[in-house]
CSV table of C-alpha atoms in Angstrom, one decimal:
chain,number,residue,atom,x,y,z
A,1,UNK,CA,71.6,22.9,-27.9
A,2,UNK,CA,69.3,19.8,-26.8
A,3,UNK,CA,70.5,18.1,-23.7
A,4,UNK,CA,68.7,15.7,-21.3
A,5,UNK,CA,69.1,14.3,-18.3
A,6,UNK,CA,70.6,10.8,-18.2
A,7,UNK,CA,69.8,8.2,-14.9
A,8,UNK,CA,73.6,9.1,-13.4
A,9,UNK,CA,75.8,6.3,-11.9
A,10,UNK,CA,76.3,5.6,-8.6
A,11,UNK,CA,80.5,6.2,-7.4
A,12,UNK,CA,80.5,2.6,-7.5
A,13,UNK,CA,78.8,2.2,-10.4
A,14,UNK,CA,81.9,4.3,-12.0
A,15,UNK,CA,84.5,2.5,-9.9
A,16,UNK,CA,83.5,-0.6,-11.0
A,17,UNK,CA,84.2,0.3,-14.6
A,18,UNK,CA,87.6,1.5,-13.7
A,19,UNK,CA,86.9,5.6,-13.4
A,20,UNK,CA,88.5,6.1,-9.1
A,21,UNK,CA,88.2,10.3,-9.9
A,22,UNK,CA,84.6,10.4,-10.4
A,23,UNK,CA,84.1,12.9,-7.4
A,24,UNK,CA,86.0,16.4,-7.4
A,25,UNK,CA,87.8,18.0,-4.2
A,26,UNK,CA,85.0,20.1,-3.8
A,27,UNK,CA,83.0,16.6,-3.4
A,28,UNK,CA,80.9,17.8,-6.8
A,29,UNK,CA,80.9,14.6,-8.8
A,30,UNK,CA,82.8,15.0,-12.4
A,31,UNK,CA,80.9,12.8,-14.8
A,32,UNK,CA,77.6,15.0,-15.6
A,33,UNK,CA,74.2,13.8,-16.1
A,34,UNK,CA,73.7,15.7,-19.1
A,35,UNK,CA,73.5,14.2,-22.7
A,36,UNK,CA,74.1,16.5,-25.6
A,37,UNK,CA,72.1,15.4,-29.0
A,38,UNK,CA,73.7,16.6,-31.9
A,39,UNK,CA,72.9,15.9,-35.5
A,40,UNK,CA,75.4,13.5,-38.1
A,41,UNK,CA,76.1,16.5,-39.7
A,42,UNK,CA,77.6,17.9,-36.2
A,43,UNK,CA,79.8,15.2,-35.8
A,44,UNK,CA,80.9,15.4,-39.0
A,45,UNK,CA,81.8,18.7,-38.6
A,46,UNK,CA,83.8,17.9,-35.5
A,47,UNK,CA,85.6,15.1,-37.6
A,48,UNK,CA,86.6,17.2,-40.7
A,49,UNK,CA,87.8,19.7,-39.2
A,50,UNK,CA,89.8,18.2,-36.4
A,51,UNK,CA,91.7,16.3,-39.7
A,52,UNK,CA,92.1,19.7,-41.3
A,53,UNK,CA,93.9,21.2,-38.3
A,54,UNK,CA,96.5,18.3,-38.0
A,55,UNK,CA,97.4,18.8,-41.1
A,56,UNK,CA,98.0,22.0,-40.5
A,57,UNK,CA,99.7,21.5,-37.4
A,58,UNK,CA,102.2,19.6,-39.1
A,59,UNK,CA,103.0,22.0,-41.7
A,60,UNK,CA,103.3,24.9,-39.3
A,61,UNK,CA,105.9,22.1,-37.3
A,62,UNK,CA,107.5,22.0,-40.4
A,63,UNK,CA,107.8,25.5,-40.9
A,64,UNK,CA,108.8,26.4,-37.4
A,65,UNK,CA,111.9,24.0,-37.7
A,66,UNK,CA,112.9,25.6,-41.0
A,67,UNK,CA,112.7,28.9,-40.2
A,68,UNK,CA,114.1,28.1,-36.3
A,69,UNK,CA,111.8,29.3,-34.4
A,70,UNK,CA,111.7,27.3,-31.5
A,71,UNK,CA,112.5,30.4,-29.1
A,72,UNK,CA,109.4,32.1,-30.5
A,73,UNK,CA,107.6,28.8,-29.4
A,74,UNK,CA,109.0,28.8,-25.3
A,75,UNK,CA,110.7,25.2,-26.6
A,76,UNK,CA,113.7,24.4,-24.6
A,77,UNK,CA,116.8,24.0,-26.0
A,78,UNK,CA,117.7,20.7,-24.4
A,79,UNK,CA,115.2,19.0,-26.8
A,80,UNK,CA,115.3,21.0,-30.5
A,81,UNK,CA,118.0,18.0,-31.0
A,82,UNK,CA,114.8,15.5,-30.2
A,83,UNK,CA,112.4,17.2,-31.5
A,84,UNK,CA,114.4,17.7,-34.8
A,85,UNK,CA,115.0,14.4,-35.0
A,86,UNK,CA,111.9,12.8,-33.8
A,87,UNK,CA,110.1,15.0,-36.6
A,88,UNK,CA,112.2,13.9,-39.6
A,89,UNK,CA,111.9,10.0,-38.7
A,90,UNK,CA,108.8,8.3,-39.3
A,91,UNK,CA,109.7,5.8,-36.4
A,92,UNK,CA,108.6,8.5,-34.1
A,93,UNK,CA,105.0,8.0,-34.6
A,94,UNK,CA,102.4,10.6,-32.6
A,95,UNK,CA,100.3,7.8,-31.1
A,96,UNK,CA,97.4,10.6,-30.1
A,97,UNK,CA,96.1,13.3,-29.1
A,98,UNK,CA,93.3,15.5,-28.0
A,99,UNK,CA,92.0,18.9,-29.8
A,100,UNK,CA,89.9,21.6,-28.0
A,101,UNK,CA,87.2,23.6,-30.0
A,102,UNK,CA,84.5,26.5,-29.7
A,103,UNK,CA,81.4,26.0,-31.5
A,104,UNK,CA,80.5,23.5,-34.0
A,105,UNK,CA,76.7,23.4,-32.5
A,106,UNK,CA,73.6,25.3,-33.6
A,107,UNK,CA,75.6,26.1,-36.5
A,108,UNK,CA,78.1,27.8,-34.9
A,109,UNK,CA,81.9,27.9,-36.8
A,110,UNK,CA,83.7,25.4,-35.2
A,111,UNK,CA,87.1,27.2,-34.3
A,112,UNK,CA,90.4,26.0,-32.7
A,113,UNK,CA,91.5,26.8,-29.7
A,114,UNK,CA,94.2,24.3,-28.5
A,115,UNK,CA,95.6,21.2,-29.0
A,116,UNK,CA,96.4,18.6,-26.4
A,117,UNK,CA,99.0,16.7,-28.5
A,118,UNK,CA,102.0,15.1,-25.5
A,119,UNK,CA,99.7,13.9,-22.8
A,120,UNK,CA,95.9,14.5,-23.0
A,121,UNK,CA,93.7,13.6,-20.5
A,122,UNK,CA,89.7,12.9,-20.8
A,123,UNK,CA,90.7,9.9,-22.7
A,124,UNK,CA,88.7,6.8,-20.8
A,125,UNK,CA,86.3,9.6,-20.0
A,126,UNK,CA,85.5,9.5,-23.5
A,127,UNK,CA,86.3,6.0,-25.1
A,128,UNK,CA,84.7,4.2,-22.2
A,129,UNK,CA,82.6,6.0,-19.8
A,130,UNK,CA,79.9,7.8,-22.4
A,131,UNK,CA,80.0,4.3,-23.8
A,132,UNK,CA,78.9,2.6,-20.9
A,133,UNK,CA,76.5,5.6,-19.9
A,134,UNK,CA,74.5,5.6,-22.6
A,135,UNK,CA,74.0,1.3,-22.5
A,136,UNK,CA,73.2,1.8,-19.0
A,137,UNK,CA,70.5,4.4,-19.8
A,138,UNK,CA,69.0,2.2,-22.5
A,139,UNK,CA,70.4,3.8,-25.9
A,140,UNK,CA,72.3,2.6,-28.3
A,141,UNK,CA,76.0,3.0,-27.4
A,142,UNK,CA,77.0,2.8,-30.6
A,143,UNK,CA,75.3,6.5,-31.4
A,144,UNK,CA,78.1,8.7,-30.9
A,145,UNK,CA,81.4,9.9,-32.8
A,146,UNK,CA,83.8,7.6,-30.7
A,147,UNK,CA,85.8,4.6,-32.3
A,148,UNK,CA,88.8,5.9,-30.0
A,149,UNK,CA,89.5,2.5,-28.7
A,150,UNK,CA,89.8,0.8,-32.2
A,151,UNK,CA,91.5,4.0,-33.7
A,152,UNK,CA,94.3,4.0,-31.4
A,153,UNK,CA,95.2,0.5,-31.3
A,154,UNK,CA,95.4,0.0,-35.0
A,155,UNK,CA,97.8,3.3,-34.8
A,156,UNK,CA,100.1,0.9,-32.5
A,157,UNK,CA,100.2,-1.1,-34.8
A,158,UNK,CA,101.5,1.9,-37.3
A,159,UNK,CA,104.9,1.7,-35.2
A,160,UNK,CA,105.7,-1.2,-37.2
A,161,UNK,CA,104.0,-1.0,-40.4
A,162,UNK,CA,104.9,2.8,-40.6
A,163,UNK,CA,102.1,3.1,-43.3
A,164,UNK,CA,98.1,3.6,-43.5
A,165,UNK,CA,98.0,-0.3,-43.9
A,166,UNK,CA,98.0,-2.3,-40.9
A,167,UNK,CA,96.8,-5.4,-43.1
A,168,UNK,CA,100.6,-6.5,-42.7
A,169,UNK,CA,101.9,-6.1,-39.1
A,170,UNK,CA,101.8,-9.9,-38.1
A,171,UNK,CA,104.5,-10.5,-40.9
A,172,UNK,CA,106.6,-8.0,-40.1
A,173,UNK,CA,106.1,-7.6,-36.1
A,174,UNK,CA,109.6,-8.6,-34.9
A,175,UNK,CA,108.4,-9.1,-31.0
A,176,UNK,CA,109.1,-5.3,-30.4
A,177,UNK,CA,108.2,-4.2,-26.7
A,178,UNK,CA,106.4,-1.2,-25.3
A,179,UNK,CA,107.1,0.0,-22.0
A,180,UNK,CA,104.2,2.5,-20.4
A,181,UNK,CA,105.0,4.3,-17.6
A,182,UNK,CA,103.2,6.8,-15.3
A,183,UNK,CA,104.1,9.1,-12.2
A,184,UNK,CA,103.6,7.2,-9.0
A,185,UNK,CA,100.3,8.5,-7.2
A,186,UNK,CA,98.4,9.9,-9.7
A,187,UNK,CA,95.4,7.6,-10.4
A,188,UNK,CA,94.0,8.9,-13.3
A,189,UNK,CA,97.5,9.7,-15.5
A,190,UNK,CA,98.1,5.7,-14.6
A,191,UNK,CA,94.5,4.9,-15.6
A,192,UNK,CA,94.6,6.7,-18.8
A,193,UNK,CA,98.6,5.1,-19.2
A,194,UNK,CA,97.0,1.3,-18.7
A,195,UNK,CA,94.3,2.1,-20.8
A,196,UNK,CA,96.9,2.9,-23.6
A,197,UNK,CA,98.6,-0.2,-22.9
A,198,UNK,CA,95.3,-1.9,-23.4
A,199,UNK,CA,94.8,-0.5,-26.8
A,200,UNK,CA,98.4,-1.7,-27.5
A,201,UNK,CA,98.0,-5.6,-26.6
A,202,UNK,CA,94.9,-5.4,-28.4
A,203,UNK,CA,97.0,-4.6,-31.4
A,204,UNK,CA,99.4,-7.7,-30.4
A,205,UNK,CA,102.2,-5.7,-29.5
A,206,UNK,CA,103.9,-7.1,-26.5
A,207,UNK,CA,104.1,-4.8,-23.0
A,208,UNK,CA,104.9,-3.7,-19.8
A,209,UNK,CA,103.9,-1.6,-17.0
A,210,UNK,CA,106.0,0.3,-14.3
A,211,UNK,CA,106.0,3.7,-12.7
A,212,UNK,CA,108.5,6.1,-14.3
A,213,UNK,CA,110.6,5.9,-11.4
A,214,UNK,CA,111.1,2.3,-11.7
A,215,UNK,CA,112.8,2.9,-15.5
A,216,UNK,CA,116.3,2.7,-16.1
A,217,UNK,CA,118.3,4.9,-18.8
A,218,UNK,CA,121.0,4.1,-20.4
A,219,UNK,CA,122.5,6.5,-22.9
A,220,UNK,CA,123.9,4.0,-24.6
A,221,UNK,CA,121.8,1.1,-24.4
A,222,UNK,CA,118.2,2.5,-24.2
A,223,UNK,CA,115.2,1.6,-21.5
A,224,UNK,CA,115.1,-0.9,-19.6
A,225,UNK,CA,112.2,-2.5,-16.6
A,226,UNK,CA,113.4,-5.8,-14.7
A,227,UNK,CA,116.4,-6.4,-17.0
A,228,UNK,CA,114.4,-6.5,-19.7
A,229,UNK,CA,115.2,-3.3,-22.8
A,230,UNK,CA,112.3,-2.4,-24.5
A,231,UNK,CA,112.3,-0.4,-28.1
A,232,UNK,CA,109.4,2.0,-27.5
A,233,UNK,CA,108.6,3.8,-24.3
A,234,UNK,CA,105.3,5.4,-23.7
A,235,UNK,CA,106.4,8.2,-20.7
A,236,UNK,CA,102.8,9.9,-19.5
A,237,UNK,CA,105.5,12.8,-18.7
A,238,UNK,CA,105.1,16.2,-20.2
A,239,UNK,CA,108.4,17.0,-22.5
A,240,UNK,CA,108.5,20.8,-21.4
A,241,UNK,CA,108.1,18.9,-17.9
A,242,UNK,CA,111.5,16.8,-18.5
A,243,UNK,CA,113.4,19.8,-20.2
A,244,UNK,CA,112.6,22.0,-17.2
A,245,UNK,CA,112.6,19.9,-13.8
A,246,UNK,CA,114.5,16.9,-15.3
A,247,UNK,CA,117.2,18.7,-17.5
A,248,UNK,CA,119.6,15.5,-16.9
A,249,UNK,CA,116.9,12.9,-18.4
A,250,UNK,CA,116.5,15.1,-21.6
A,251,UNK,CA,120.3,14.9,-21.9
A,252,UNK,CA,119.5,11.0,-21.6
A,253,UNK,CA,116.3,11.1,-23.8
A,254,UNK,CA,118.3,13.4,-26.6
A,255,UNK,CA,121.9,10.7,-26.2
A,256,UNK,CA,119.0,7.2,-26.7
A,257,UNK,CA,117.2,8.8,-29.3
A,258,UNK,CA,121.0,9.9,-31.1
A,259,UNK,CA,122.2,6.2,-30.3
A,260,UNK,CA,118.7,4.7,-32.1
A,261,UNK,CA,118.5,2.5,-28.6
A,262,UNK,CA,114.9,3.6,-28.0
A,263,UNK,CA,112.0,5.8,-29.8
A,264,UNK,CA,109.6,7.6,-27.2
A,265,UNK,CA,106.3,8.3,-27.1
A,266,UNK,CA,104.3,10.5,-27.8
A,267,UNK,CA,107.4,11.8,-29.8
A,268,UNK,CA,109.7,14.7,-29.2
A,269,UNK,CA,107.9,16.6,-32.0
A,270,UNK,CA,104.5,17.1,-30.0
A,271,UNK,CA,105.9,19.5,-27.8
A,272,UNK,CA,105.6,21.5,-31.2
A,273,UNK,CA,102.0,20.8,-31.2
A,274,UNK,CA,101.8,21.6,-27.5
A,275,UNK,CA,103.1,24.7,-27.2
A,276,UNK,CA,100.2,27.3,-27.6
A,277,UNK,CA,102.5,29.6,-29.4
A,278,UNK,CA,102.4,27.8,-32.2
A,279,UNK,CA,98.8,29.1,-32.8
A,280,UNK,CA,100.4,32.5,-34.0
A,281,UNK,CA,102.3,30.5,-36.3
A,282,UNK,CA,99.1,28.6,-37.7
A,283,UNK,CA,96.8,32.4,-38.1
A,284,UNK,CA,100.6,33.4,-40.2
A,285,UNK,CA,100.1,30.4,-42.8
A,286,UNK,CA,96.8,30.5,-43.1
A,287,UNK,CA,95.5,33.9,-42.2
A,288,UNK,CA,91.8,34.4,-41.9
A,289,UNK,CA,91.0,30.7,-42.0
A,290,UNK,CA,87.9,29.6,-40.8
A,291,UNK,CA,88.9,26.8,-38.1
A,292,UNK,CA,91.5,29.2,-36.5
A,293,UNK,CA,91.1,32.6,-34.5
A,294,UNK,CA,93.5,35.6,-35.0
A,295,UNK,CA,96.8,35.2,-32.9
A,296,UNK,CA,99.6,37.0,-32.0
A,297,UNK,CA,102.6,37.2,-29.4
A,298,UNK,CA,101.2,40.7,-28.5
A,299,UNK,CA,97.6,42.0,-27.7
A,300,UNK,CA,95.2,42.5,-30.1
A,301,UNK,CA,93.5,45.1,-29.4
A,302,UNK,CA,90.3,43.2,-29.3
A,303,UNK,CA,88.5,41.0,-26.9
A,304,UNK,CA,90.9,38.5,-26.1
A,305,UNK,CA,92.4,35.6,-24.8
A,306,UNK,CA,95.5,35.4,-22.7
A,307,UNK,CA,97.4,31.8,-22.5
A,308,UNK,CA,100.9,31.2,-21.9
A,309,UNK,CA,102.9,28.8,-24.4
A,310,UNK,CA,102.5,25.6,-21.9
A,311,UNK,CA,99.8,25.2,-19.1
A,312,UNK,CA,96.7,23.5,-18.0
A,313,UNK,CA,93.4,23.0,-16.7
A,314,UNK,CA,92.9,26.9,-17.5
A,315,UNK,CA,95.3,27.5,-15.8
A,316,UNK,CA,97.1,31.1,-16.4
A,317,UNK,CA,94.0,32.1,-18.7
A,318,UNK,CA,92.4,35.3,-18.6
A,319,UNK,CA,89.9,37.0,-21.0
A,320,UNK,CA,90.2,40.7,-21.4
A,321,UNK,CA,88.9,43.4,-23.2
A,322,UNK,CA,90.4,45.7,-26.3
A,323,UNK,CA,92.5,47.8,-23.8
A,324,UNK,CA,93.4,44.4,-21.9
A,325,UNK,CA,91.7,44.9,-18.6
A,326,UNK,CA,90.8,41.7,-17.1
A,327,UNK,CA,87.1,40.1,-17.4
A,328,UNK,CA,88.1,36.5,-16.4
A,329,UNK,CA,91.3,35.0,-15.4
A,330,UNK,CA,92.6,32.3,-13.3
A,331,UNK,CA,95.7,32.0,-11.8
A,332,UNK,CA,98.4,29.3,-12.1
A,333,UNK,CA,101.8,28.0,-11.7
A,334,UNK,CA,102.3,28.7,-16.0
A,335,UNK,CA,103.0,32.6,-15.6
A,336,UNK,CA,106.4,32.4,-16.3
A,337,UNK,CA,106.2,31.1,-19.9
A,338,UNK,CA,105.4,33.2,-22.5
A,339,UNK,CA,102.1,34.7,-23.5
A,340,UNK,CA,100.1,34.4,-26.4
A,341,UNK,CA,96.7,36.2,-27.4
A,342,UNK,CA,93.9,35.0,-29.2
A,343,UNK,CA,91.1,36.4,-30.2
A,344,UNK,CA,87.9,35.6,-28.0
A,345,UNK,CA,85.2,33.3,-29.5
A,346,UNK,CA,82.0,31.9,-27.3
A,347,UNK,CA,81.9,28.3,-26.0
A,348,UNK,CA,78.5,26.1,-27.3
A,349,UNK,CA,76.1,27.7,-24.1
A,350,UNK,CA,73.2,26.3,-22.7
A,351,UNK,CA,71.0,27.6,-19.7
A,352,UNK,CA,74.1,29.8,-18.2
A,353,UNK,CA,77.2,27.3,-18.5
A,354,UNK,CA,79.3,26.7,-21.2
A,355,UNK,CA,80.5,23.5,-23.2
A,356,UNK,CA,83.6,22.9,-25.0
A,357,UNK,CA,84.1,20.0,-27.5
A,358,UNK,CA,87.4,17.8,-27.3
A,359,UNK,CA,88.1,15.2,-30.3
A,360,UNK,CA,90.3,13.0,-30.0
A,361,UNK,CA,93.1,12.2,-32.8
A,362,UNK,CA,94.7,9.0,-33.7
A,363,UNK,CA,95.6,9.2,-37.4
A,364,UNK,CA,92.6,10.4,-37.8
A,365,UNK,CA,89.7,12.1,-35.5
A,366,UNK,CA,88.5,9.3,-33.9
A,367,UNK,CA,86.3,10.6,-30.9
A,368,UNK,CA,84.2,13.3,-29.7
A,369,UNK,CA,83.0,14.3,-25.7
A,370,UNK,CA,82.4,17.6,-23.6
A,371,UNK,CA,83.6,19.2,-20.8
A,372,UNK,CA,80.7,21.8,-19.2
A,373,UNK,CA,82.0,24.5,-17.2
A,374,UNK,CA,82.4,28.4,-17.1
A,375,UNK,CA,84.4,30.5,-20.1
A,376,UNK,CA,87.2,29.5,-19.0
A,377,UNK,CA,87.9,25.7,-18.3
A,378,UNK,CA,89.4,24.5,-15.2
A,379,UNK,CA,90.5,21.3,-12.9
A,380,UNK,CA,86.7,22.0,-11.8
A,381,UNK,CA,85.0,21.1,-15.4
A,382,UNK,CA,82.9,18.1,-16.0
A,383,UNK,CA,82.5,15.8,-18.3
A,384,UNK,CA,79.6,15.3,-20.8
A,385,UNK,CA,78.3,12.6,-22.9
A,386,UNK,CA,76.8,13.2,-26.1
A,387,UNK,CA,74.9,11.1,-28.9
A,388,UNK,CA,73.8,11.4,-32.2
A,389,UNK,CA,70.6,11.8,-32.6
């Protein structure tokens, strides 16, 4: 790996382009000075492959809901009525998401490990901040694998059209309205949420902001902010979150969707995507496949990953050996979901610490940044920039 040392930004340097979480608890600041340099032929890797795994991913969805399997993926059964449904509409468009890889450096296999498909973080991180890093530092900003901005607001405006061409949204855009909503109190889910509104005005939908406790839900008339109902409703809530703490708003959710009085997103289907089960499902239709590492509900008998079907930030993740003694782990509040092993494969490396690539997907792969930490990733990583070189 080549990496140098970029002239960091000062907290209000950040703060002033909009990032408030630049500094960790541990008062460590997030965004790294690092700058990886990788080649065009690295980034196109990173871009291939990312559009060869969501294909995938939808075909093992596909699979899973022919053959059932949702208890096999931890999904709750408060939402296989959503998530049914959401998946055999196309109204119920998957806006984006956010994929997390080993290798793809040095010419390492890039391989999959997760995929961050309901509510991914990283993304202003990534659109925004490497952007304005790499100005700042004199280089051109335009050297890196990241048109996430453009990509997701021209997949906004795929909600209407419903097609690869957008070339026709201003005659058929009826004056359909968004709603985005975020918890209360958490800066960066409502940074990321108005950044995603952003995207979406830039695409000339109309919309509105308010926390998610501000909504109303109406099983038979849909959402509503300030009297006002609103087709599409961007919740920054995790659907396994609303099946388990909120089981009477995914009786809602399910009775709007039903009554075609609102479509939400990211859709019902995702939590598909986001289960980590589903990588045992992905190594069963296409076994051996170089993107994907072996999987399986029960140990492998080989160095290993442990995850459980929902979780994050590491949390809940331990490496162990063939007989499954522990080598790494972290703890977690996910233990009670269940597990899933993968086979072990080595993060990118440099000088002792580790780096993980995360691409973003909005139709297509759309954006490329870091996160530098130890094996295994956690609320404690930072963030690294990265240019072509």
């Amino acid at each position: 790996m080549q990496i140098t040392k970029l002239k960091p930004f000062t907290k209000q340097d950040f703060e002033q382009i909009g990032l408030e979480w630049h500094t960790d608890p541990d008062n460590t600041e997030y965004i790294s000075d690092e700058l990886i340099h990788i080649s065009e032929q690295e980034a196109d890797g990173y871009y291939e492959a990312c559009n060869e795994l969501y294909d995938m991913y939808v075909e093992a969805a596909q699979y899973v809901i022919d053959n059932n399997l949702f208890y096999e993926l931890d999904i709750p059964n408060s939402l296989v009525d959503s998530i049914v449904q959401s998946f055999n509409e196309d109204v119920h468009w998957h806006i984006y998401g956010r994929f997390d890889l080993a290798g793809g450096l040095d010419g390492q296999q890039i391989k999959l490990l997760e995929f961050n498909a309901d509510t991914p973080t990283m993304l202003y991180e990534t659109s925004a901040v490497q952007y304005a890093l790499l100005r700042a530092n004199g280089y051109d900003e335009n050297a890196q694998f990241n048109n996430v901005y453009e990509a997701i607001s021209q997949n906004f405006q795929r909600l209407i059209t419903l097609s690869d061409d957008t070339s026709n949204f201003n005659e058929i855009y009826e004056g359909w309205k968004i709603l985005f909503s975020s918890i209360r109190g958490n800066i960066e889910e409502e940074k990321t949420v108005r950044f995603l509104q952003d995207m979406a005005n830039n695409a000339g939908l109309q919309t509105d902001f308010c926390f998610v406790d501000e909504v109303q839900l109406s099983p038979s008339d849909g959402v509503f902010f300030n009297n006002c109902n609103f087709e599409f409703w961007f919740k920054f809530i995790p659907w396994e979150n609303i099946a388990i703490d909120e089981p009477e708003l995914a009786l809602i959710v399910n009775d709007i969707m039903a009554n075609q009085k609102g479509i939400l997103l990211n859709p019902a289907y995702t939590l598909l995507f986001q289960s980590k089960r589903i990588l045992k499902i992905l190594w069963d239709l296409y076994p051996n496949h170089p993107l994907l590492l072996q999987t399986s509900y029960e140990p492998l008998g080989k160095k290993q990953v442990k995850k459980h079907a929902f979780g994050r930030e590491g949390a809940n993740t331990s490496i162990l050996d063939s007989q499954c003694a522990p080598i790494n782990a972290k703890d977690g509040q996910y233990a009670n979901h269940k597990a899933v092993y993968q086979e072990f494969y080595p993060l990118n490396s440099y000088n002792g610490s580790f780096y993980q690539a995360n691409v973003f997907f909005s139709y297509e792969s759309c954006g490329l940044g870091f996160r530098k930490g130890g094996e295994i990733m956690d609320n404690y990583s930072k963030f690294v920039s990265h240019i072509i070189r």
